[in-house]
């Protein structure tokens, strides 16, 4: 059976990307790679919507999160961490591991933080060095109002650090225009390449923190990366094949156009939400992202059974809930290399599987609701 991934990372790969990755290896200090890397740097600035450099690390997204903490902060520094799900918790865990003092802003899972509250915390604690947040909290499907958060942070001494690993390239995030200091991305989400690359971009305000941080670091040193970029290189051997794949995906994004890519995600997300509602299901969050749709599993239905039937019966693989949401939600991604027909397949499998489990659905109702949004 044909298998389709609807997980919020990894995501499916376009053929151009798979072929780009399959090419013969080139040397990373040679002329051929220099041309590829130059193009990739340009493409990344376009996707991040920034004039600043975007650093490329060989790691999954979490590597870049850790690198940000290690380069921006020192032990005993204080940070404000938005904790509204598993990835917010990850920020707190990384900071704590480096001896950084975390002031949590606890947000009910599925909700978004109140920018006014962030402003209050920053006023009460002027020593806060940075606000650490997600763009999309992938564990709940919620999208945060980064524009308003950036407005709250900008007039203060603190910097804003956004984990946009799932949202980058799916959700409107003009880094420069909104004055976001640090944006972090990953490869296996909207960028449509396999896991293994992580990205960071820094504002001049963020660089002043890097200058003052004394946390030990070697491989993850932002200053070394910046220096190597003067020669259009990375300090150590990069994941050459992934960078070749990235060149292809960035070229696809450029061809479609950033705004159009975002509009496609918005439309697929809206269709998925409408389908769920038409089937009598509930969306978990009131601030749903365009990255994924978190759907509450109705009473009497076992989430694991539902996901198993979707996968084994229809070749549709979706994600379950994490931690406190385990068994309570399923998460259907509409992320990266996805189109209308993909989403109809996902909704079809959801209807069929629910019906098999005895949940009362009128077959076709979800698909019909989606089609209303997807039709020309
Ligand atoms: C996927 C993801 C990460 C990174 O996970 P890795 O497994 O390290 O790539 C971090 N934050 C968010 C919001 C994510 O969606």
Coordinates of C-alpha atoms and ligand atoms in Angstrom, one line a residue:
X1 CA 0.0 0.0 0.0
X2 CA 1.2 3.5 -0.7
X3 CA 2.2 5.2 2.5
X4 CA 1.7 8.9 3.1
X5 CA 3.2 11.0 5.9
X6 CA 1.0 13.5 7.6
X7 CA 3.2 14.0 10.6
X8 CA 4.6 17.4 11.7
X9 CA 8.1 16.3 10.8
X10 CA 9.4 14.5 9.0
X11 CA 7.4 15.5 6.0
X12 CA 7.3 14.1 2.4
X13 CA 10.1 14.8 -0.1
X14 CA 9.6 16.3 -3.6
X15 CA 11.3 14.3 -6.3
X16 CA 13.7 17.2 -7.0
X17 CA 14.9 17.0 -3.4
X18 CA 15.4 13.3 -3.5
X19 CA 17.4 13.5 -6.7
X20 CA 19.4 16.5 -5.4
X21 CA 20.4 14.4 -2.5
X22 CA 21.4 11.4 -4.6
X23 CA 24.0 13.2 -6.7
X24 CA 27.7 12.4 -6.4
X25 CA 29.3 14.0 -3.4
X26 CA 31.4 17.2 -4.0
X27 CA 34.1 18.5 -1.8
X28 CA 33.0 21.2 0.7
X29 CA 36.1 23.4 0.1
X30 CA 35.7 23.2 -3.7
X31 CA 34.3 25.6 -6.3
X32 CA 31.2 23.5 -7.0
X33 CA 30.1 23.4 -3.4
X34 CA 30.8 27.2 -3.1
X35 CA 28.2 27.9 -5.8
X36 CA 25.6 25.6 -4.2
X37 CA 26.2 27.1 -0.8
X38 CA 25.9 30.6 -2.1
X39 CA 22.6 29.8 -3.6
X40 CA 21.4 28.1 -0.4
X41 CA 22.4 31.1 1.8
X42 CA 20.4 33.4 -0.5
X43 CA 17.4 31.0 -0.5
X44 CA 17.5 30.8 3.3
X45 CA 17.4 34.6 3.7
X46 CA 14.4 34.6 1.5
X47 CA 12.5 31.9 3.5
X48 CA 13.5 33.6 6.8
X49 CA 12.7 37.0 5.3
X50 CA 15.8 38.6 6.7
X51 CA 18.8 40.5 5.5
X52 CA 21.0 38.8 8.1
X53 CA 23.0 35.6 7.5
X54 CA 21.3 32.3 8.2
X55 CA 23.6 29.7 9.8
X56 CA 23.4 26.1 8.8
X57 CA 24.2 23.4 11.4
X58 CA 24.4 19.6 11.0
X59 CA 21.8 18.6 13.6
X60 CA 18.1 18.2 14.1
X61 CA 16.3 21.3 15.2
X62 CA 17.0 20.9 18.9
X63 CA 20.7 21.3 18.1
X64 CA 20.1 24.8 17.0
X65 CA 17.9 25.5 20.1
X66 CA 20.8 24.4 22.3
X67 CA 23.3 26.3 20.2
X68 CA 21.2 29.5 20.7
X69 CA 21.2 29.1 24.5
X70 CA 24.9 28.3 24.6
X71 CA 25.9 31.3 22.5
X72 CA 23.5 33.9 23.8
X73 CA 23.5 33.2 27.5
X74 CA 25.7 32.5 30.5
X75 CA 24.9 30.6 33.7
X76 CA 22.9 32.6 36.2
X77 CA 21.4 34.7 33.4
X78 CA 17.6 35.0 33.6
X79 CA 15.2 34.2 30.7
X80 CA 11.5 34.2 30.3
X81 CA 10.3 30.9 28.7
X82 CA 6.8 30.6 27.2
X83 CA 5.7 27.1 28.3
X84 CA 2.6 26.1 26.4
X85 CA 3.5 22.6 25.4
X86 CA 6.3 20.1 24.9
X87 CA 8.5 22.4 22.9
X88 CA 8.2 25.3 25.4
X89 CA 9.2 22.8 28.0
X90 CA 12.2 21.9 25.9
X91 CA 13.4 25.6 26.0
X92 CA 13.2 25.5 29.8
X93 CA 15.1 22.2 29.9
X94 CA 17.9 23.4 27.7
X95 CA 18.3 26.7 29.6
X96 CA 18.3 24.8 32.9
X97 CA 20.9 22.4 31.6
X98 CA 23.2 25.4 31.1
X99 CA 22.6 26.9 34.5
X100 CA 20.3 29.6 33.2
X101 CA 17.5 30.7 35.5
X102 CA 14.1 30.2 33.9
X103 CA 11.2 32.4 34.7
X104 CA 8.3 30.4 33.2
X105 CA 5.2 31.9 31.7
X106 CA 2.9 28.9 32.0
X107 CA 0.3 28.8 29.2
X108 CA -2.5 26.3 29.2
X109 CA -1.7 23.7 26.6
X110 CA -3.5 24.7 23.4
X111 CA -3.7 28.4 24.3
X112 CA -1.4 31.2 23.2
X113 CA 0.5 33.5 25.5
X114 CA -0.8 37.0 26.3
X115 CA 1.7 39.5 25.0
X116 CA 0.5 42.0 27.7
X117 CA 1.6 39.4 30.3
X118 CA 5.0 39.2 28.7
X119 CA 5.3 42.9 28.9
X120 CA 4.4 42.8 32.6
X121 CA 7.0 40.1 33.3
X122 CA 9.7 42.1 31.5
X123 CA 8.8 45.2 33.5
X124 CA 8.9 43.3 36.8
X125 CA 12.2 41.6 35.9
X126 CA 14.3 44.1 33.9
X127 CA 17.3 41.7 34.2
X128 CA 15.6 39.2 31.8
X129 CA 18.1 38.6 28.9
X130 CA 15.7 36.9 26.5
X131 CA 12.2 35.7 25.9
X132 CA 12.1 32.2 24.5
X133 CA 9.1 31.1 22.6
X134 CA 7.7 28.9 19.8
X135 CA 6.0 30.3 16.6
X136 CA 3.9 27.1 16.4
X137 CA 3.8 24.9 19.5
X138 CA 3.7 21.7 17.5
X139 CA 2.5 19.5 20.4
X140 CA -0.8 21.4 20.6
X141 CA -1.2 22.9 17.1
X142 CA -1.4 26.5 18.5
X143 CA 0.2 29.4 16.7
X144 CA 1.5 32.3 18.8
X145 CA 1.1 36.0 18.0
X146 CA 4.8 36.7 17.4
X147 CA 4.2 40.1 16.0
X148 CA 2.6 41.3 19.3
X149 CA 5.2 39.5 21.4
X150 CA 8.0 41.2 19.3
X151 CA 6.4 44.6 20.0
X152 CA 6.4 43.9 23.7
X153 CA 10.0 42.8 23.7
X154 CA 11.6 45.3 21.3
X155 CA 11.6 48.4 23.6
X156 CA 13.3 46.4 26.4
X157 CA 16.9 45.1 26.9
X158 CA 15.8 41.6 26.2
X159 CA 15.9 39.7 23.0
X160 CA 13.2 37.6 21.4
X161 CA 14.2 34.0 20.5
X162 CA 11.6 32.2 18.3
X163 CA 11.7 28.4 17.7
X164 CA 10.1 28.5 14.3
X165 CA 11.2 25.0 13.5
X166 CA 7.7 23.8 12.5
X167 CA 6.3 27.2 11.4
X168 CA 9.1 28.4 9.2
X169 CA 7.8 28.4 5.6
X170 CA 4.3 27.6 6.6
X171 CA 3.3 30.6 8.7
X172 CA 3.7 34.3 8.1
X173 CA 7.0 35.3 9.9
X174 CA 8.8 38.3 8.4
X175 CA 11.9 38.2 10.6
X176 CA 13.3 41.7 9.7
X177 CA 10.0 43.5 9.5
X178 CA 8.8 42.3 12.9
X179 CA 12.2 42.8 14.5
X180 CA 12.7 39.3 15.8
X181 CA 16.2 38.8 17.2
X182 CA 16.7 35.1 16.8
X183 CA 14.8 32.7 14.6
X184 CA 15.5 28.9 14.5
X185 CA 14.5 26.5 11.8
X186 CA 14.8 22.8 11.0
X187 CA 15.0 20.9 7.8
X188 CA 12.3 18.1 8.1
X189 CA 9.2 20.3 8.3
X190 CA 8.1 22.9 5.7
X191 CA 11.5 22.9 4.1
X192 CA 10.7 19.5 2.6
X193 CA 14.1 17.9 3.1
X194 CA 15.2 15.0 5.4
X195 CA 16.1 15.6 9.0
X196 CA 19.6 16.7 9.7
X197 CA 19.9 20.4 9.2
X198 CA 19.2 23.2 11.7
X199 CA 19.2 26.9 11.1
X200 CA 19.7 30.1 13.1
X201 CA 19.6 33.7 12.2
X202 CA 20.6 36.6 14.6
X203 CA 19.9 40.3 14.8
X204 CA 22.6 42.8 15.8
X205 CA 21.0 43.1 19.2
X206 CA 21.4 39.3 19.6
X207 CA 25.0 39.5 18.6
X208 CA 25.7 41.8 21.5
X209 CA 24.6 39.0 23.8
X210 CA 26.9 36.6 22.0
X211 CA 29.8 38.9 22.6
X212 CA 29.1 38.8 26.3
X213 CA 28.4 35.1 26.8
X214 CA 31.1 33.0 28.4
X215 CA 29.4 29.6 28.2
X216 CA 31.9 27.0 27.0
X217 CA 31.3 25.9 23.4
X218 CA 33.4 24.6 20.5
X219 CA 31.5 23.0 17.6
X220 CA 28.4 25.3 18.1
X221 CA 30.3 28.6 18.2
X222 CA 28.4 31.2 16.3
X223 CA 31.5 33.4 15.9
X224 CA 33.3 30.6 14.2
X225 CA 30.4 30.1 11.9
X226 CA 30.3 33.8 11.0
X227 CA 34.0 33.8 10.3
X228 CA 33.8 30.8 8.0
X229 CA 30.9 32.5 6.1
X230 CA 33.3 35.3 5.1
X231 CA 34.9 32.6 2.9
X232 CA 31.4 31.2 2.0
X233 CA 32.1 28.1 4.0
X234 CA 31.2 26.3 7.2
X235 CA 33.8 25.8 9.9
X236 CA 33.6 22.0 9.7
X237 CA 32.3 19.5 7.1
X238 CA 28.7 20.3 6.4
X239 CA 26.0 17.7 5.6
X240 CA 26.8 18.2 1.9
X241 CA 24.1 15.9 0.5
X242 CA 21.4 17.6 2.6
X243 CA 22.6 21.0 1.5
X244 CA 22.3 19.8 -2.1
X245 CA 18.7 18.7 -1.3
X246 CA 18.1 22.0 0.3
X247 CA 19.1 23.9 -2.8
X248 CA 16.4 22.1 -4.6
X249 CA 13.7 22.7 -2.0
X250 CA 14.6 26.4 -1.7
X251 CA 14.4 26.7 -5.5
X252 CA 10.9 25.1 -5.4
X253 CA 9.8 27.6 -2.7
X254 CA 11.2 30.5 -4.7
X255 CA 9.4 29.3 -7.8
X256 CA 6.1 29.0 -6.0
X257 CA 6.7 32.3 -4.1
X258 CA 6.9 32.6 -0.3
X259 CA 3.4 34.2 -0.1
X260 CA 1.9 31.5 -2.2
X261 CA 3.5 28.8 -0.2
X262 CA 2.0 30.3 3.0
X263 CA -1.4 30.7 1.3
X264 CA -1.4 27.1 0.3
X265 CA -0.7 26.0 3.9
X266 CA -3.5 28.3 5.1
X267 CA -6.0 26.8 2.7
X268 CA -5.1 23.2 3.4
X269 CA -5.3 23.9 7.1
X270 CA -8.7 25.6 6.8
X271 CA -10.0 22.6 4.7
X272 CA -8.8 20.2 7.3
X273 CA -10.4 22.1 10.2
X274 CA -13.7 22.4 8.3
X275 CA -13.7 18.7 7.6
X276 CA -13.1 17.8 11.3
X277 CA -16.0 20.1 12.3
X278 CA -18.3 18.7 9.7
X279 CA -17.6 15.2 11.2
X280 CA -18.7 16.5 14.6
X281 CA -15.1 16.6 15.9
X282 CA -13.5 19.3 17.9
X283 CA -10.3 21.2 17.1
X284 CA -8.1 21.1 20.2
X285 CA -6.9 24.7 20.1
X286 CA -8.7 28.0 19.6
X287 CA -5.6 29.4 17.8
X288 CA -5.0 26.8 15.2
X289 CA -1.9 27.0 13.1
X290 CA -1.4 26.3 9.4
X291 CA 1.2 23.7 10.2
X292 CA -1.0 21.0 11.7
X293 CA -4.5 20.4 12.9
X294 CA -4.9 18.9 16.4
X295 CA -8.2 17.1 16.6
X296 CA -9.7 15.8 19.8
X297 CA -10.4 12.1 19.8
X298 CA -14.1 11.7 20.7
X299 CA -15.1 9.8 23.8
X300 CA -15.3 6.0 23.3
X301 CA -12.7 6.1 20.5
X302 CA -9.2 4.9 21.2
X303 CA -6.6 7.2 19.6
X304 CA -4.0 4.5 19.0
X305 CA -6.6 2.3 17.3
X306 CA -7.7 5.2 15.2
X307 CA -4.2 6.0 14.0
X308 CA -3.4 2.3 13.4
X309 CA -6.5 1.9 11.1
X310 CA -5.6 5.1 9.3
X311 CA -2.1 3.9 8.7
X312 CA -2.6 0.2 8.0
X313 CA -6.0 0.5 6.3
X314 CA -5.4 3.6 4.2
X315 CA -1.7 4.3 4.3
X316 CA -2.2 7.6 6.1
X317 CA 0.2 8.2 8.9
X318 CA -0.7 11.0 11.4
X319 CA 0.8 11.9 14.8
X320 CA -0.7 11.3 18.2
X321 CA -0.7 13.5 21.3
X322 CA 2.5 13.9 23.4
X323 CA 2.8 13.9 27.1
X324 CA -0.5 15.1 28.8
X325 CA -2.2 14.9 25.4
X326 CA -1.3 11.3 24.7
X327 CA -4.5 9.4 23.7
X328 CA -6.5 12.7 23.6
X329 CA -5.7 14.1 20.2
X330 CA -4.5 13.2 16.8
X331 CA -2.4 15.6 14.8
X332 CA -2.7 15.9 11.1
X333 CA 0.0 17.9 9.4
X334 CA -0.5 19.9 6.3
X335 CA 3.1 20.8 6.1
X336 CA 5.6 21.2 3.3
X337 CA 5.1 19.1 0.1
X338 CA 1.3 18.8 0.4
X339 CA -1.5 19.7 -1.9
X340 CA -5.3 19.5 -2.0
X341 CA -5.5 15.9 -3.1
X342 CA -3.2 14.9 -0.2
X343 CA -5.6 16.5 2.3
X344 CA -8.6 14.8 0.8
X345 CA -6.9 11.5 1.2
X346 CA -6.2 12.2 4.9
X347 CA -9.8 13.3 5.5
X348 CA -11.1 10.2 3.6
X349 CA -9.0 7.9 5.8
X350 CA -10.2 9.7 9.0
X351 CA -13.9 9.3 8.0
X352 CA -13.5 5.7 7.1
X353 CA -11.5 4.8 10.2
X354 CA -13.9 6.5 12.6
X355 CA -16.8 4.8 10.9
X356 CA -15.0 1.4 11.3
X357 CA -14.6 2.1 15.0
X358 CA -18.3 2.7 15.3
X359 CA -18.2 6.5 15.6
X360 CA -21.3 7.9 13.9
X361 CA -20.2 9.7 10.7
X362 CA -21.9 10.3 7.5
X363 CA -19.3 9.2 5.0
X364 CA -18.3 11.9 2.6
X365 CA -19.3 14.8 5.0
X366 CA -15.7 15.7 5.9
X367 CA -14.5 15.4 2.4
X368 CA -17.4 17.6 1.1
X369 CA -16.6 20.3 3.7
X370 CA -13.0 20.3 2.7
X371 CA -13.9 20.5 -1.0
X372 CA -15.9 23.6 -0.3
X373 CA -12.6 25.3 0.7
X374 CA -10.4 23.5 -1.9
X375 CA -12.5 24.2 -4.9
X376 CA -11.3 26.8 -7.3
Ligands
LIG1 C1 10.2 19.5 15.3 C2 10.3 20.6 16.3 C3 11.5 20.8 17.0 C4 12.8 20.1 16.8 O1 12.7 18.7 16.9 P1 14.0 17.9 16.3 O2 13.5 16.5 16.5 O3 15.2 18.2 17.2 O4 14.2 18.3 14.9 C5 11.6 21.9 17.9 N1 10.5 22.7 18.0 C6 9.4 22.6 17.4 C7 8.3 23.6 17.6 C8 9.2 21.5 16.5 O5 8.1 21.3 15.8

